[in-house]
Amino acid sequence: MKKKILSVLLALTMVASLAACDNGGKASEESSSSSGAPSIDASKMEEAEKAGADFENGKFKETKKIVVEIYDRGNDGGSDPENNLYTDYIKKGMLEDHNVEVTFKKVPRWTEVDEINNLLAAGTAPDVCVTYSYPTIQTYANMGGVIDLAPYIEQYKSEIPNLWNWLGETNIYWDRDPKTGTLWCVEAKLAVSNRVITFVRQDWLDKLGLKAPTTKAEFESMLVAFKDNASTLLGSDASKIVPYSVSYDVGWRAATLIESFLDPAMSDKEYYVNGFDDRKLTQNGTKEGVRLLNKWYNMGLMWNDFAQYGSGDTTEDDMMKAGFVGAFTHNWDYPYRNGDDSINANLQRNVGPNAKFVAIDPFEDKNGTHTKFVSGPIDRKVFFPATNDEPLASLLYLDWISAPEHIQYLQIGDEGVTHDVTADGAIQVKAATGNAIMNSGMNIDYTITVNGLKLTSDELTNKSRALNYPGIPAEDVVNSHKIANTDLRVGKNVNVGAIEAEEGIGDTLSQKRDIAYDKAVVASTADFDKVWDEEIKNYLSAGGQAIIDERTEKWEEFFGSSDMLK
Amino acid sequence: MSDGMKKGIRSRSSVPVVKKKVSFKVYMKRYWQLYVLLALPLIYLLVFKYIPMAYVQIAFKKYQLNKSIWAMPLAKKNGFEYYIKAFKDRDFLFALRNTLLLNLKDLVFGFPAPIIFALVLNELPFKGFKKVVQTIAYMPHFLSWVIIGNLSLQLFAKDTGMVNMLIKSLGGSSIPFIAESAHWVRTYIGWGIWQSFGWNSIVYLAAIAGISPDLYEAASMDGAGRFQKMWHITLPSLKPTIVVLLIMNLGYIMGGGMERPMALYNNLVMDKADVIATYVYRVGIKGLQFSLTTAVGLFQSVVGVILILTANFVSRKLGERGIW
């Protein structure tokens, strides 16, 4: 009897569960049919028009609410990225100027793509999202998860003058589909196109009587000299020396070295076709760059454990700060960032007043120049997920944070607190304390439409750039800036619409790329070719080749037999 | 069933109760508290195990964000597009092989460990010492894999790992414990055993505690030594427990969590370390290919069920109790 009752109960639960699914399914089916991909826009547009009715002189009559994504860098001594001095400034301004109530939602900086994926999939993404990964946006757009910005940008053009003035057609329409005219995101603008350069310990060079290297050969002998003189340089810590340091992301952290093996005169077509990977894995020449790294690794000139530590780990930075690292390649201002906690400030505390990293430009290409391949003037991508019910309010937000005076305040803060004004009117940033500390340099995480110092006038910007890093001598910054701007090859916008083969594969390929770089660097010299070829084959068969093929096809469709863009 | 019930009720009202059978009503009245208690786990199963089963169909459909699962279009090749894709994907085949190999090695080296530990512990004469050892052995079970992953890095990294620093200071050269595939597999298995043998020994210790002391006394009278008692009494008494656990472990051979490989792997050992769970996470969740990974997940479950059924069948054939 008991058994029978039990089985009935079980059967009932099964039936009930099926029924529940069925109902749930039907319900959502109905709702989805009313908001299918094409009709989303229509209904949103209607809403927007309705919104237009209670919208006058740039202000909503009824308070609108939007949620904005903000990177959380989790840095020591920082403030809550969702609530601090600067968010209050934005919130207050948006409420006063447009009657829009802004809330921030933090997303961990180093896993932002994963996090945004999860939020989008769960339907809880912020109204204004920002990411560095266009493929993520494209993938969600194909699933109907992203708003097409094109009609709004046109319709509200007069309401968003600051956004138009700052980004211009170039950046706003950078990703517009050439055939359908859809626009899934706007591209933030790079105020300076400086990318990565190489740094070396000035005090080590002085101690060993070396000159700053200007070629790869000189750089290599400098690394050897560091290693051979480890006990002079580090004393009892000699065994901890790392002459040249990279992270697991070799393609980025040795970019200038790798790029020096690329042909500076490479055609736009070749650069584009092989250019899905921004770490240049599939470009011609990269292999030789990695071969040199492999040689250095096997000579004991590099950090053995670089591949073990993942994204966002601070072990490598800590080694730099402790003074064990001789040279490294990184963002053009990396050792100067973060005020009191900058690498150079830490070095001075830990090692001595003369210890510091300075910029050098040692990797010559085949012409003897120092070509650096930088992207176009684009940076982060800002998009609105389909769950955004306030496209106008969200656009007004982008407009507000693109206003020159707002950018300036967010970048330099209050006079006397985060900056001083010098005699000739330049802005000298100083280390802030307490509430005024910025979680990211120049509040880059809040100024999502700009990357790089951009003050209200160009003159002021140029005057102030070198004074932007508290505690760092101006000439060091000027030197870095100069090197980062030497022999630039700026990327062009090859707009051929969506490449289907790139959809949903970005993460997989990025990891394969890192694996290829890491394994090739640590391979034994004899195995290098075998390992590299094997890993490249892997990368290509996992989707890399399909992308190259489709890019070639699309290029030929749009630009015919021409190899260069106009 | 319902017929019988109705008959029961009718017979009760017309004929005086002769049979011992109790009617449904009376039965429920008497035991309803137990059924209410049973309802909680049933609801749990319903919400978290049965309702999600409806979503299995994503494996046969082209996933779309803005449609319900019932409205998504069928995938190409009669819905089998993603299965074909998976079995052509080198990464998936590697993950499949690694899942089987790592779990098999876990079974071979990890399964006997708690049994041996329980036997050894059982022979300890000092109760206090035994308790201390037991508690220390449990502890790693409560550490999350993320912590163990970091421990592993701090101990075994080539330059910065403590163990390698020690080896180097003694004049040796560092061992790539976690930087080279073959070494990594050993490290992985080692951490697994370290983390779980203490905890897994509990069930064996409980079984040992249930063995009648008479048996040992009788054996001693017959002059059996320690090892003979262990071999002829303890182990045979543990046999049913061992078999049940072995069957359950066989079911996991296609499965396994993702935390452990994820926390321990790195770019240099992915060819040996990527398992189905991490593949599903990476390709499916991060790469947004939900259909592909649902297909992989379903395949994994089906094979798991087949393995359990087979093991159960074999064990019953061999005269042991199965799990059902």
Coordinates of C-alpha atoms in Angstrom, one line a residue, chain A residues 1-342:
Chain A
M1 CA 0.0 0.0 0.0
K2 CA 2.7 2.5 1.0
K3 CA 4.6 1.7 -2.1
K4 CA 1.6 2.2 -4.2
I5 CA 0.8 5.6 -2.6
L6 CA 4.4 6.6 -3.1
S7 CA 4.4 5.7 -6.7
V8 CA 1.2 7.6 -7.2
L9 CA 2.7 10.6 -5.6
L10 CA 5.8 10.3 -7.8
A11 CA 3.7 10.0 -10.9
L12 CA 1.7 13.0 -9.8
T13 CA 4.7 15.1 -9.3
M14 CA 6.0 14.1 -12.8
V15 CA 2.7 15.0 -14.4
A16 CA 2.5 18.2 -12.4
S17 CA 6.1 19.1 -13.4
L18 CA 5.3 18.5 -17.1
A19 CA 2.1 20.5 -16.8
A20 CA 4.1 23.3 -15.1
C21 CA 6.6 23.3 -17.9
D22 CA 4.0 23.3 -20.5
N23 CA 2.2 26.3 -18.9
G24 CA 5.5 28.1 -18.4
G25 CA 6.5 27.4 -21.9
K26 CA 3.2 28.6 -23.3
A27 CA 3.2 31.7 -21.3
S28 CA 6.6 32.7 -22.4
E29 CA 5.8 31.7 -25.9
E30 CA 3.0 34.2 -26.0
S31 CA 5.2 37.0 -24.5
S32 CA 8.0 36.2 -26.9
S33 CA 5.7 36.2 -30.0
S34 CA 4.6 39.7 -29.1
S35 CA 8.2 40.8 -28.7
G36 CA 9.9 38.9 -31.4
A37 CA 13.1 40.3 -32.8
P38 CA 11.7 42.7 -35.3
S39 CA 8.8 43.9 -33.2
I40 CA 11.1 44.7 -30.3
D41 CA 12.2 47.8 -32.0
A42 CA 8.8 48.8 -33.0
S43 CA 7.4 48.6 -29.5
K44 CA 10.5 50.2 -28.1
M45 CA 10.1 53.0 -30.6
E46 CA 6.5 53.6 -29.6
E47 CA 7.5 53.7 -26.0
A48 CA 10.3 56.1 -26.9
E49 CA 7.8 58.4 -28.7
K50 CA 5.6 58.3 -25.7
A51 CA 8.6 59.2 -23.6
G52 CA 9.2 62.0 -26.0
A53 CA 5.8 63.4 -25.0
D54 CA 6.8 63.9 -21.4
F55 CA 10.2 65.1 -22.3
E56 CA 10.8 68.9 -22.7
N57 CA 13.9 71.0 -22.9
G58 CA 16.2 68.1 -22.3
K59 CA 14.4 67.1 -19.1
F60 CA 11.9 64.4 -18.3
K61 CA 8.8 65.4 -16.5
E62 CA 8.7 62.2 -14.6
T63 CA 11.9 60.8 -13.1
K64 CA 13.4 58.0 -15.2
K65 CA 15.6 55.4 -13.8
I66 CA 18.6 53.8 -15.5
V67 CA 21.3 51.4 -14.4
V68 CA 24.9 51.8 -15.7
E69 CA 27.7 49.3 -15.7
I70 CA 30.9 50.2 -13.9
Y71 CA 34.1 48.2 -13.7
D72 CA 35.2 47.1 -10.3
R73 CA 38.9 46.9 -10.0
G74 CA 38.9 45.9 -6.4
N75 CA 42.1 48.0 -5.7
D76 CA 43.5 48.5 -2.3
G77 CA 42.4 51.7 -0.7
G78 CA 39.8 52.4 -3.4
S79 CA 36.2 53.3 -2.7
D80 CA 32.9 51.5 -3.5
P81 CA 32.7 51.8 -7.3
E82 CA 28.9 52.2 -7.1
N83 CA 28.9 54.9 -4.5
N84 CA 31.6 57.5 -4.1
L85 CA 32.4 61.1 -4.7
Y86 CA 32.4 60.8 -8.5
T87 CA 29.3 58.7 -8.8
D88 CA 27.5 61.3 -6.6
Y89 CA 28.7 63.9 -9.0
I90 CA 27.2 62.0 -12.0
K91 CA 24.0 61.1 -10.2
K92 CA 23.4 64.7 -9.0
G93 CA 24.2 66.1 -12.5
M94 CA 21.9 63.6 -14.3
L95 CA 19.1 64.2 -11.9
E96 CA 19.3 68.0 -12.2
D97 CA 19.9 68.2 -15.9
H98 CA 17.7 65.5 -17.2
N99 CA 15.6 64.2 -14.3
V100 CA 17.2 60.8 -14.7
E101 CA 18.1 58.7 -11.6
V102 CA 21.3 56.8 -12.2
T103 CA 22.3 53.7 -10.3
F104 CA 25.6 51.9 -10.9
K105 CA 26.2 48.2 -11.2
K106 CA 29.7 47.0 -10.6
V107 CA 31.3 44.3 -12.8
P108 CA 34.7 42.8 -12.0
R109 CA 37.2 44.4 -14.5
W110 CA 39.2 41.3 -15.3
T111 CA 36.3 39.0 -16.0
E112 CA 34.1 41.6 -17.5
V113 CA 33.2 39.6 -20.6
D114 CA 32.1 36.5 -18.6
E115 CA 30.2 38.7 -16.2
I116 CA 28.4 40.6 -18.9
N117 CA 27.6 37.3 -20.7
N118 CA 26.0 36.0 -17.5
L119 CA 24.0 39.2 -16.9
L120 CA 22.8 39.3 -20.5
A121 CA 21.8 35.7 -20.4
A122 CA 19.9 36.2 -17.1
G123 CA 18.2 39.3 -18.5
T124 CA 19.5 41.4 -15.7
A125 CA 22.1 43.4 -17.6
P126 CA 22.5 47.1 -16.8
D127 CA 20.7 49.5 -19.2
V128 CA 24.1 51.0 -20.3
C129 CA 26.7 48.3 -20.8
V130 CA 30.3 48.7 -21.7
T131 CA 32.8 46.1 -22.9
Y132 CA 36.0 45.8 -24.9
S133 CA 34.7 42.8 -26.8
Y134 CA 32.7 43.5 -29.9
P135 CA 32.1 39.8 -30.7
T136 CA 30.2 39.6 -27.4
I137 CA 27.9 42.4 -28.5
Q138 CA 27.5 40.9 -32.0
T139 CA 26.6 37.5 -30.6
Y140 CA 23.9 38.9 -28.4
A141 CA 22.7 41.1 -31.2
N142 CA 22.2 38.0 -33.3
M143 CA 20.1 36.5 -30.5
G144 CA 18.0 39.6 -30.3
G145 CA 19.5 40.7 -27.1
V146 CA 20.8 44.2 -28.1
I147 CA 19.0 47.4 -29.1
D148 CA 19.7 48.8 -32.6
L149 CA 21.0 52.3 -31.8
A150 CA 20.8 53.7 -35.3
P151 CA 17.2 55.0 -35.2
Y152 CA 17.6 56.6 -31.7
I153 CA 20.9 58.2 -32.6
E154 CA 19.2 59.9 -35.6
Q155 CA 15.9 60.7 -33.9
Y156 CA 17.5 62.3 -30.9
K157 CA 20.5 63.9 -32.6
S158 CA 19.5 67.3 -31.3
E159 CA 19.3 66.1 -27.7
I160 CA 22.8 64.6 -27.6
P161 CA 25.1 67.3 -29.0
N162 CA 28.0 66.5 -26.7
L163 CA 28.1 62.9 -27.8
W164 CA 28.1 63.9 -31.5
N165 CA 30.7 66.5 -30.9
W166 CA 33.1 64.2 -29.1
L167 CA 32.6 60.9 -30.9
G168 CA 31.7 62.2 -34.3
E169 CA 30.4 60.1 -37.2
T170 CA 33.6 58.1 -37.2
N171 CA 33.2 56.6 -33.8
I172 CA 29.4 56.6 -33.6
Y173 CA 29.0 54.8 -36.9
W174 CA 32.2 52.7 -36.7
D175 CA 30.3 49.5 -36.4
R176 CA 27.3 50.3 -38.5
D177 CA 26.4 47.4 -40.8
P178 CA 27.2 48.5 -44.3
K179 CA 24.2 46.6 -45.7
T180 CA 21.4 46.7 -43.1
G181 CA 22.4 49.9 -41.4
T182 CA 22.0 48.4 -37.9
L183 CA 24.2 49.8 -35.2
W184 CA 24.7 47.7 -32.0
C185 CA 27.1 49.9 -30.2
V186 CA 29.0 53.2 -30.2
E187 CA 32.8 53.2 -29.9
A188 CA 34.4 55.3 -27.2
K189 CA 37.2 57.5 -28.5
L190 CA 40.9 57.2 -27.7
A191 CA 42.2 60.6 -26.8
V192 CA 45.7 59.3 -27.2
S193 CA 46.6 56.3 -29.2
N194 CA 49.5 55.2 -27.0
R195 CA 49.6 51.5 -26.6
V196 CA 52.4 49.4 -25.1
I197 CA 56.1 50.1 -24.8
T198 CA 59.0 48.6 -23.0
F199 CA 60.5 49.7 -19.6
V200 CA 63.8 49.1 -18.0
R201 CA 65.4 49.7 -14.6
Q202 CA 67.4 52.9 -15.0
D203 CA 69.3 52.3 -11.8
W204 CA 70.4 48.8 -13.0
L205 CA 71.7 50.2 -16.2
D206 CA 73.6 52.9 -14.3
K207 CA 75.0 50.3 -11.8
L208 CA 76.3 48.1 -14.6
G209 CA 77.5 51.0 -16.7
L210 CA 75.1 50.1 -19.6
K211 CA 73.4 52.3 -22.1
A212 CA 69.7 52.1 -22.8
P213 CA 69.4 49.4 -25.6
T214 CA 68.2 50.5 -29.0
T215 CA 68.2 47.2 -30.8
K216 CA 67.1 43.6 -30.0
A217 CA 70.7 42.5 -29.9
E218 CA 71.6 45.2 -27.3
F219 CA 68.5 44.4 -25.4
E220 CA 69.4 40.7 -25.2
S221 CA 73.0 41.4 -24.0
M222 CA 71.5 43.8 -21.4
L223 CA 69.3 40.9 -20.1
V224 CA 72.3 38.6 -20.0
A225 CA 74.2 41.3 -18.1
F226 CA 71.3 41.6 -15.6
K227 CA 71.4 37.8 -15.1
D228 CA 75.1 37.5 -14.8
N229 CA 75.3 40.4 -12.3
A230 CA 72.3 39.3 -10.3
S231 CA 74.2 39.3 -7.0
T232 CA 75.5 42.8 -7.6
L233 CA 72.0 44.0 -8.3
L234 CA 70.0 42.1 -5.8
G235 CA 72.4 40.7 -3.2
S236 CA 70.9 37.9 -1.3
D237 CA 67.8 37.9 -3.5
A238 CA 69.9 37.2 -6.5
S239 CA 68.0 34.0 -7.3
K240 CA 64.8 35.9 -7.6
I241 CA 66.0 38.0 -10.5
V242 CA 63.7 38.2 -13.6
P243 CA 65.6 40.0 -16.4
Y244 CA 62.6 40.2 -18.7
S245 CA 59.0 39.6 -17.5
V246 CA 55.9 38.8 -19.4
S247 CA 52.5 37.4 -18.2
Y248 CA 50.4 34.5 -19.5
D249 CA 49.1 37.0 -22.1
V250 CA 52.4 37.0 -24.1
G251 CA 50.8 38.5 -27.2
W252 CA 50.0 41.7 -25.3
R253 CA 52.9 41.7 -22.9
A254 CA 55.5 41.3 -25.6
A255 CA 53.6 43.2 -28.3
T256 CA 56.3 45.6 -29.4
L257 CA 58.8 42.8 -29.7
I258 CA 56.4 40.7 -31.8
E259 CA 55.4 43.6 -33.9
S260 CA 59.0 44.3 -34.8
F261 CA 59.0 41.1 -36.7
L262 CA 55.9 42.1 -38.8
D263 CA 56.4 43.8 -42.2
P264 CA 55.8 47.6 -41.6
A265 CA 54.6 47.9 -45.1
M266 CA 52.1 45.0 -44.8
S267 CA 49.0 45.6 -47.0
D268 CA 45.8 46.7 -45.3
K269 CA 44.2 43.5 -46.6
E270 CA 46.8 41.2 -45.2
Y271 CA 46.6 43.0 -41.8
Y272 CA 42.8 42.8 -41.7
V273 CA 42.5 39.2 -43.0
N274 CA 44.9 37.9 -40.4
G275 CA 43.9 40.4 -37.8
F276 CA 40.9 38.9 -35.9
D277 CA 43.3 38.2 -33.0
D278 CA 44.5 41.6 -31.7
R279 CA 47.5 39.8 -30.2
K280 CA 48.6 39.2 -33.8
L281 CA 48.9 35.4 -33.4
T282 CA 48.1 34.7 -37.1
Q283 CA 50.1 37.6 -38.6
N284 CA 53.1 36.7 -40.7
G285 CA 56.3 37.2 -38.7
T286 CA 54.8 36.6 -35.3
K287 CA 56.5 33.2 -35.1
E288 CA 59.9 34.7 -35.3
G289 CA 59.1 37.0 -32.5
V290 CA 58.0 34.2 -30.3
R291 CA 61.1 32.2 -31.3
L292 CA 63.2 35.0 -29.8
L293 CA 61.2 34.9 -26.6
N294 CA 61.6 31.1 -26.5
K295 CA 65.4 31.6 -26.8
W296 CA 65.4 34.0 -23.9
Y297 CA 63.2 31.7 -21.8
N298 CA 65.6 28.8 -22.4
M299 CA 68.6 31.1 -21.5
G300 CA 66.9 31.7 -18.2
L301 CA 66.2 35.4 -18.9
M302 CA 62.5 35.2 -18.2
W303 CA 60.1 34.4 -15.4
N304 CA 59.6 30.6 -15.3
D305 CA 56.1 30.8 -13.7
F306 CA 54.5 33.4 -16.0
A307 CA 52.0 30.9 -17.4
Q308 CA 50.8 29.8 -14.0
Y309 CA 49.3 33.1 -12.9
G310 CA 46.0 34.1 -14.5
S311 CA 44.4 37.4 -15.4
G312 CA 44.3 40.0 -12.7
D313 CA 46.9 38.3 -10.5
T314 CA 49.2 40.7 -8.9
T315 CA 52.2 38.4 -8.4
E316 CA 54.1 39.9 -11.3
D317 CA 53.4 43.5 -10.3
D318 CA 54.6 42.6 -6.8
M319 CA 57.9 41.4 -8.2
M320 CA 58.3 44.6 -10.2
K321 CA 57.5 46.6 -7.0
A322 CA 59.9 44.5 -5.0
G323 CA 62.7 45.3 -7.5
F324 CA 63.3 41.8 -8.9
V325 CA 62.3 42.6 -12.5
G326 CA 64.8 44.2 -15.0
A327 CA 62.6 45.0 -17.9
F328 CA 59.0 44.5 -19.1
T329 CA 56.6 45.6 -21.8
H330 CA 53.3 47.1 -20.8
N331 CA 50.9 50.0 -21.3
W332 CA 52.8 53.2 -22.0
D333 CA 52.2 54.7 -18.5
Y334 CA 52.0 51.5 -16.5
P335 CA 54.8 52.1 -13.9
Y336 CA 53.5 55.6 -13.3
R337 CA 49.9 54.7 -12.6
N338 CA 48.1 54.8 -9.2
G339 CA 49.8 57.6 -7.4
D340 CA 51.3 56.4 -4.2
D341 CA 50.8 52.8 -5.2
S342 CA 52.5 53.1 -8.6

